[in-house]
Coordinates of N, CA, C and O in Angstrom, one line a residue:
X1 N 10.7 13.4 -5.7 CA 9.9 13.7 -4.5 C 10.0 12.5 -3.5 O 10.2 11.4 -4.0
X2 N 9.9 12.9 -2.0 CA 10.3 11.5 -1.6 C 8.8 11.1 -1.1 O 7.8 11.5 -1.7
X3 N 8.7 10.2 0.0 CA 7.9 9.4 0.3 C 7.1 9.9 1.5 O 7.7 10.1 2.5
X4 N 5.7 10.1 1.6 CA 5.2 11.0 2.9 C 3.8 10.2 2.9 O 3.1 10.1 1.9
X5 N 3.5 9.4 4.2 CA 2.4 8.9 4.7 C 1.7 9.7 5.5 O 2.2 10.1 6.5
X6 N 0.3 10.0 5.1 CA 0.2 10.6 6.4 C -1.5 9.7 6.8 O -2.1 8.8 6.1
X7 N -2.0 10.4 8.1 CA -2.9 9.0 8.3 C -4.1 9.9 9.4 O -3.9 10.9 10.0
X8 N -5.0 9.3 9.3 CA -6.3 10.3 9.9 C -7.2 8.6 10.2 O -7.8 8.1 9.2
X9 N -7.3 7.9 11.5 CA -8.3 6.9 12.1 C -7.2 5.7 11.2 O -6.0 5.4 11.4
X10 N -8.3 5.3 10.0 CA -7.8 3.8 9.2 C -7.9 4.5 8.0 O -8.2 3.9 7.0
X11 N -7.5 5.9 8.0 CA -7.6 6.5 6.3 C -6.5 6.6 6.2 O -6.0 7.2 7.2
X12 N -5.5 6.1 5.3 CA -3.9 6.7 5.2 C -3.9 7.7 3.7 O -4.8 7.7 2.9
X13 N -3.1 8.4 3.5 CA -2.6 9.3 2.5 C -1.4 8.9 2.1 O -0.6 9.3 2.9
X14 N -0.7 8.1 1.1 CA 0.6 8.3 0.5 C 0.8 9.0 -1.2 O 0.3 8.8 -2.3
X15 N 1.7 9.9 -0.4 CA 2.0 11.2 -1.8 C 3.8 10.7 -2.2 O 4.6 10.3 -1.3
X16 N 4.2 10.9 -3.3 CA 5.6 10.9 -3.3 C 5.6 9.7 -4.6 O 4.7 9.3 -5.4
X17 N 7.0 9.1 -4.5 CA 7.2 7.5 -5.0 C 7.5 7.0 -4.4 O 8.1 7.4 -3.4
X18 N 7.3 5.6 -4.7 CA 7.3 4.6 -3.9 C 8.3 3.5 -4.5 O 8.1 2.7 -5.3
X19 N 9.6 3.8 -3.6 CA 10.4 2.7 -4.3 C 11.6 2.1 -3.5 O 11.7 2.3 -2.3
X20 N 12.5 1.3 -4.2 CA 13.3 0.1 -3.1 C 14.0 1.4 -2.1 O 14.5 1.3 -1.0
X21 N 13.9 2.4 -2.8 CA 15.1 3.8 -1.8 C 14.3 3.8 -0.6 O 14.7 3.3 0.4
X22 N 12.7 4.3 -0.7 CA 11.7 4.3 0.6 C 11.1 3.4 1.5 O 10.5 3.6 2.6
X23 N 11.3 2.2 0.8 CA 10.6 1.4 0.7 C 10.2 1.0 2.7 O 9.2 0.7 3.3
X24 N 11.0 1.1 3.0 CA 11.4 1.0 4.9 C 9.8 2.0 5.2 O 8.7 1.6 5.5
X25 N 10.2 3.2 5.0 CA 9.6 4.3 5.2 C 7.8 3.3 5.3 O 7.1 3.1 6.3
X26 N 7.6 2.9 4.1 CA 5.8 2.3 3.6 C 6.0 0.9 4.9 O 5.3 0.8 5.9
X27 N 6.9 0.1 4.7 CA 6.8 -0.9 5.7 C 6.8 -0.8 6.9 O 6.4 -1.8 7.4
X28 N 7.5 0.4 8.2 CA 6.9 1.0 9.0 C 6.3 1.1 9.8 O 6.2 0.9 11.1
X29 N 5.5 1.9 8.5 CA 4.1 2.5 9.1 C 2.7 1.5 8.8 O 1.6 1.6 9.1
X30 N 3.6 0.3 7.7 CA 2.0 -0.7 8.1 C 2.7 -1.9 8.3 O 2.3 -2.9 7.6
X31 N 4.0 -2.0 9.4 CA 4.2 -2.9 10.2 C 3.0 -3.5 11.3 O 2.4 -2.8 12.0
X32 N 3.0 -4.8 11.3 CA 1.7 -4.8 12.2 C 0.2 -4.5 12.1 O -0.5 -5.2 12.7
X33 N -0.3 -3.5 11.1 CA -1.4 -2.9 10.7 C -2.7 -3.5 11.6 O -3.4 -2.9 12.4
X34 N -2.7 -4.4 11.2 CA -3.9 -5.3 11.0 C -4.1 -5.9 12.3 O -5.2 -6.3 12.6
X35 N -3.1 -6.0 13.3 CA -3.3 -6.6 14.7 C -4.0 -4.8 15.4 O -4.3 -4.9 16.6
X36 N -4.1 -3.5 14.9 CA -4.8 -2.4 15.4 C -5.9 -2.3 14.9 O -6.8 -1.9 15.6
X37 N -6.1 -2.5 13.7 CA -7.5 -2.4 12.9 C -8.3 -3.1 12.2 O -7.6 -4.2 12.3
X38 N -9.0 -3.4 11.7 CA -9.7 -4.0 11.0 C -10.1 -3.9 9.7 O -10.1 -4.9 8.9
X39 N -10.4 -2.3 9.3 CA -10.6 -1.7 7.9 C -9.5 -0.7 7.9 O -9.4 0.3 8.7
X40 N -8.7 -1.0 6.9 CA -7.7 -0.1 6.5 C -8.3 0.6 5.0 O -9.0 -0.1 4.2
X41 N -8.0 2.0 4.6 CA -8.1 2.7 3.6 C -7.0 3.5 3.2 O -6.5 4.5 3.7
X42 N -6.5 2.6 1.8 CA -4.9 3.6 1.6 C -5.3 4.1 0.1 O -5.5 3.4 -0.9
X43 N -5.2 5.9 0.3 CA -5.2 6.6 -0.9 C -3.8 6.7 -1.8 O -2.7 7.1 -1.4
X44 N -4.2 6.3 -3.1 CA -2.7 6.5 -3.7 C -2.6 7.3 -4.7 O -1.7 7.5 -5.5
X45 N -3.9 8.1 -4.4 CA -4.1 9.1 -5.4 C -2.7 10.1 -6.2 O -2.5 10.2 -7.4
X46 N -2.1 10.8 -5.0 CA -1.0 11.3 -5.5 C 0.6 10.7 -5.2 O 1.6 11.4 -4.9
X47 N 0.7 9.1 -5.5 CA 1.8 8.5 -5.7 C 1.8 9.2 -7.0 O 0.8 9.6 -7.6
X48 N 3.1 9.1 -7.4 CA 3.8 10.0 -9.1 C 4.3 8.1 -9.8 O 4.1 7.6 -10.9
X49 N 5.0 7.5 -8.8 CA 5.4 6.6 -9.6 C 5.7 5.4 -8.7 O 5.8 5.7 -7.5
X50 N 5.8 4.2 -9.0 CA 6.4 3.1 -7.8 C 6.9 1.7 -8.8 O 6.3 1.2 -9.8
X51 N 8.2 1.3 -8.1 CA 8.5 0.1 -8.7 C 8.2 -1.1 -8.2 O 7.6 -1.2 -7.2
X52 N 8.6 -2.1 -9.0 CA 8.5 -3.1 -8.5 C 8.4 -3.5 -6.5 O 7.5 -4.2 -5.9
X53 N 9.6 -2.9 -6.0 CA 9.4 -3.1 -4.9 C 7.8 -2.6 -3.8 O 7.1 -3.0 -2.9
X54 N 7.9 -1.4 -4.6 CA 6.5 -1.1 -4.2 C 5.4 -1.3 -4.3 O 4.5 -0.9 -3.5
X55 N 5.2 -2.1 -5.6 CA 4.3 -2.9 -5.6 C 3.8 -4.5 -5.2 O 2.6 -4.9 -5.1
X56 N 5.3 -5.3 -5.1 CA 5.3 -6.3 -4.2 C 4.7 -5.7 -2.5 O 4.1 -6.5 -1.8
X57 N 5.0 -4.7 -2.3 CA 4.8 -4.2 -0.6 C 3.7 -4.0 -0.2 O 3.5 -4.1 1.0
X58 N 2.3 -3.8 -1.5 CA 1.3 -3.1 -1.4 C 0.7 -4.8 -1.3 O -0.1 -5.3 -0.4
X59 N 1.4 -5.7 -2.7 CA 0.5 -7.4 -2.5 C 1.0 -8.1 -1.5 O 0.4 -9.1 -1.1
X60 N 1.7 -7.8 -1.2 CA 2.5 -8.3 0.6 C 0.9 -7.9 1.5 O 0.1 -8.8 2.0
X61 N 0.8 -6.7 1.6 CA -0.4 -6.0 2.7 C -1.6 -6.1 2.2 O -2.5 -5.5 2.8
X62 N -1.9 -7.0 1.1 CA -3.3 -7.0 0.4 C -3.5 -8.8 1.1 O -4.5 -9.2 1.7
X63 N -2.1 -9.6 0.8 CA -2.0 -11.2 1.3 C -2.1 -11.0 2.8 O -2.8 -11.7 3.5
X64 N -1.5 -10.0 3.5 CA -1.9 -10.5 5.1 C -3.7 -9.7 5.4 O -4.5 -10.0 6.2
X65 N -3.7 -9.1 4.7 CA -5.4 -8.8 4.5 C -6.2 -10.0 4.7 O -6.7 -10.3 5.8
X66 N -6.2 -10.8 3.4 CA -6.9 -11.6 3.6 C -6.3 -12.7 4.1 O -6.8 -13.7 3.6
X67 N -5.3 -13.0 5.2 CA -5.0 -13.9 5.4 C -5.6 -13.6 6.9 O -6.1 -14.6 7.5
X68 N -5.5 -12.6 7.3 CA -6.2 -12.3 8.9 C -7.5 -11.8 9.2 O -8.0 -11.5 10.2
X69 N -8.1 -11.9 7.4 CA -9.7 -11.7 7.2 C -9.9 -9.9 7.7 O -10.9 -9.5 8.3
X70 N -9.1 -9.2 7.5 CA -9.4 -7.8 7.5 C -9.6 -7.4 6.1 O -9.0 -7.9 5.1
X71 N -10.6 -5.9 6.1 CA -10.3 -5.3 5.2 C -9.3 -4.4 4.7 O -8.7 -3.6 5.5
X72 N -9.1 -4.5 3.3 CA -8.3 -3.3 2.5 C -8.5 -2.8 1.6 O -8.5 -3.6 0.7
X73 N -8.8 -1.8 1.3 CA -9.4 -0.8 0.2 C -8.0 0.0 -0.3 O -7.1 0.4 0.5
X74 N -7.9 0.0 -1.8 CA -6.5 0.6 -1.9 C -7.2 1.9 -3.2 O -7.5 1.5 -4.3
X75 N -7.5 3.5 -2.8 CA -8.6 4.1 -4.1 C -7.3 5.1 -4.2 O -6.4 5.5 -3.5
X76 N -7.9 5.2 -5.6 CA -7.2 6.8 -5.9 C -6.7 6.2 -7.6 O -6.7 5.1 -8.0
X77 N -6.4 7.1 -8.2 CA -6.1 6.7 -9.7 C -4.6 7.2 -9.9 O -4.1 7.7 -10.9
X78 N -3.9 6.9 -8.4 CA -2.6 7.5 -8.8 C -1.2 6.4 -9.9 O -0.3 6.9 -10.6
X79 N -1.5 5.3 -9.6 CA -0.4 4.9 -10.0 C -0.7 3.2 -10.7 O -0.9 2.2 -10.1
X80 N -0.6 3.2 -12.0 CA -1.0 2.2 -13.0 C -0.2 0.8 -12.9 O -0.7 -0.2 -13.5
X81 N 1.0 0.8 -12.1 CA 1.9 0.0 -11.9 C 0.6 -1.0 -11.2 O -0.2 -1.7 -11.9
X82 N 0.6 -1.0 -10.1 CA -0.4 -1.5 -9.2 C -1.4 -1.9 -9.7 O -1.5 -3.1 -9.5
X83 N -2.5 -1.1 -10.4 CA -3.6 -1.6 -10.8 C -3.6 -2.9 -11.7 O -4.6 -3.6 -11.9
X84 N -1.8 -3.2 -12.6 CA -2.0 -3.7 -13.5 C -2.0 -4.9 -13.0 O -2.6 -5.9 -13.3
X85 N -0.9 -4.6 -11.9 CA -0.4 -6.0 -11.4 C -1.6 -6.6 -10.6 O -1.7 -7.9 -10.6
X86 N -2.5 -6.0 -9.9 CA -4.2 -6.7 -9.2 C -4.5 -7.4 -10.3 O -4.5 -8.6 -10.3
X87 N -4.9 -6.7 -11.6 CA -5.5 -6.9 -12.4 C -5.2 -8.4 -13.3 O -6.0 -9.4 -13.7
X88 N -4.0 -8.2 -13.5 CA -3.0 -9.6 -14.0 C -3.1 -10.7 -12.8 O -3.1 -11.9 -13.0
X89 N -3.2 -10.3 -11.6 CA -4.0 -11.8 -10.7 C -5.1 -12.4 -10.4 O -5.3 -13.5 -9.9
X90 N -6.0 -11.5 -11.0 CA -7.4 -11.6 -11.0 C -7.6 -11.9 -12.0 O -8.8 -12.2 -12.1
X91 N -7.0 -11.9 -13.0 CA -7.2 -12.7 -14.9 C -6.5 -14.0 -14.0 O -7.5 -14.6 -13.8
X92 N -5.7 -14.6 -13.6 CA -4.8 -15.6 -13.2 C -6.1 -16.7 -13.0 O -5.9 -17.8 -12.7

């Protein structure tokens, strides 16, 4: 399945996987982000799977978060990759 963002205000939706093939596709659409908004919300509920690259892409946009003091909220129980890797920096 490939890669499909879709976006409603500061709510985004990504369904598909997330990987070095799409990876352009996810950087994109939150090229910039943060110089339009302030609170971002990205559902990952129905990602199926994401590699490495896409997980670097997600702590790439979590570091300019807090580097420009906006929020980011990342919900949904889609994909374990991600949570482990938050989780393993926050044990750090």
């Amino acid at each position: 399945m490939d890669l499909t963002i879709s976006n409603c205000n500061n709510f985004f939706k990504i369904k598909g996987i997330l990987n070095r093939n799409n990876l352009e596709v996810f950087q994109n659409e939150f090229n910039n982000i943060f110089e339009r908004v302030n609170n971002l919300t990205i559902s990952i509920q129905d990602v199926e799977s994401m590699d490495r690259y896409g997980v670097k892409a997600f702590a790439a946009l979590h570091n300019e978060a807090i580097q420009k003091n906006k929020n980011l909220s990342i919900i949904g129980l889609g994909c374990k990759d991600l949570y482990n890797h938050f989780k393993a920096e926050n044990a750090a």
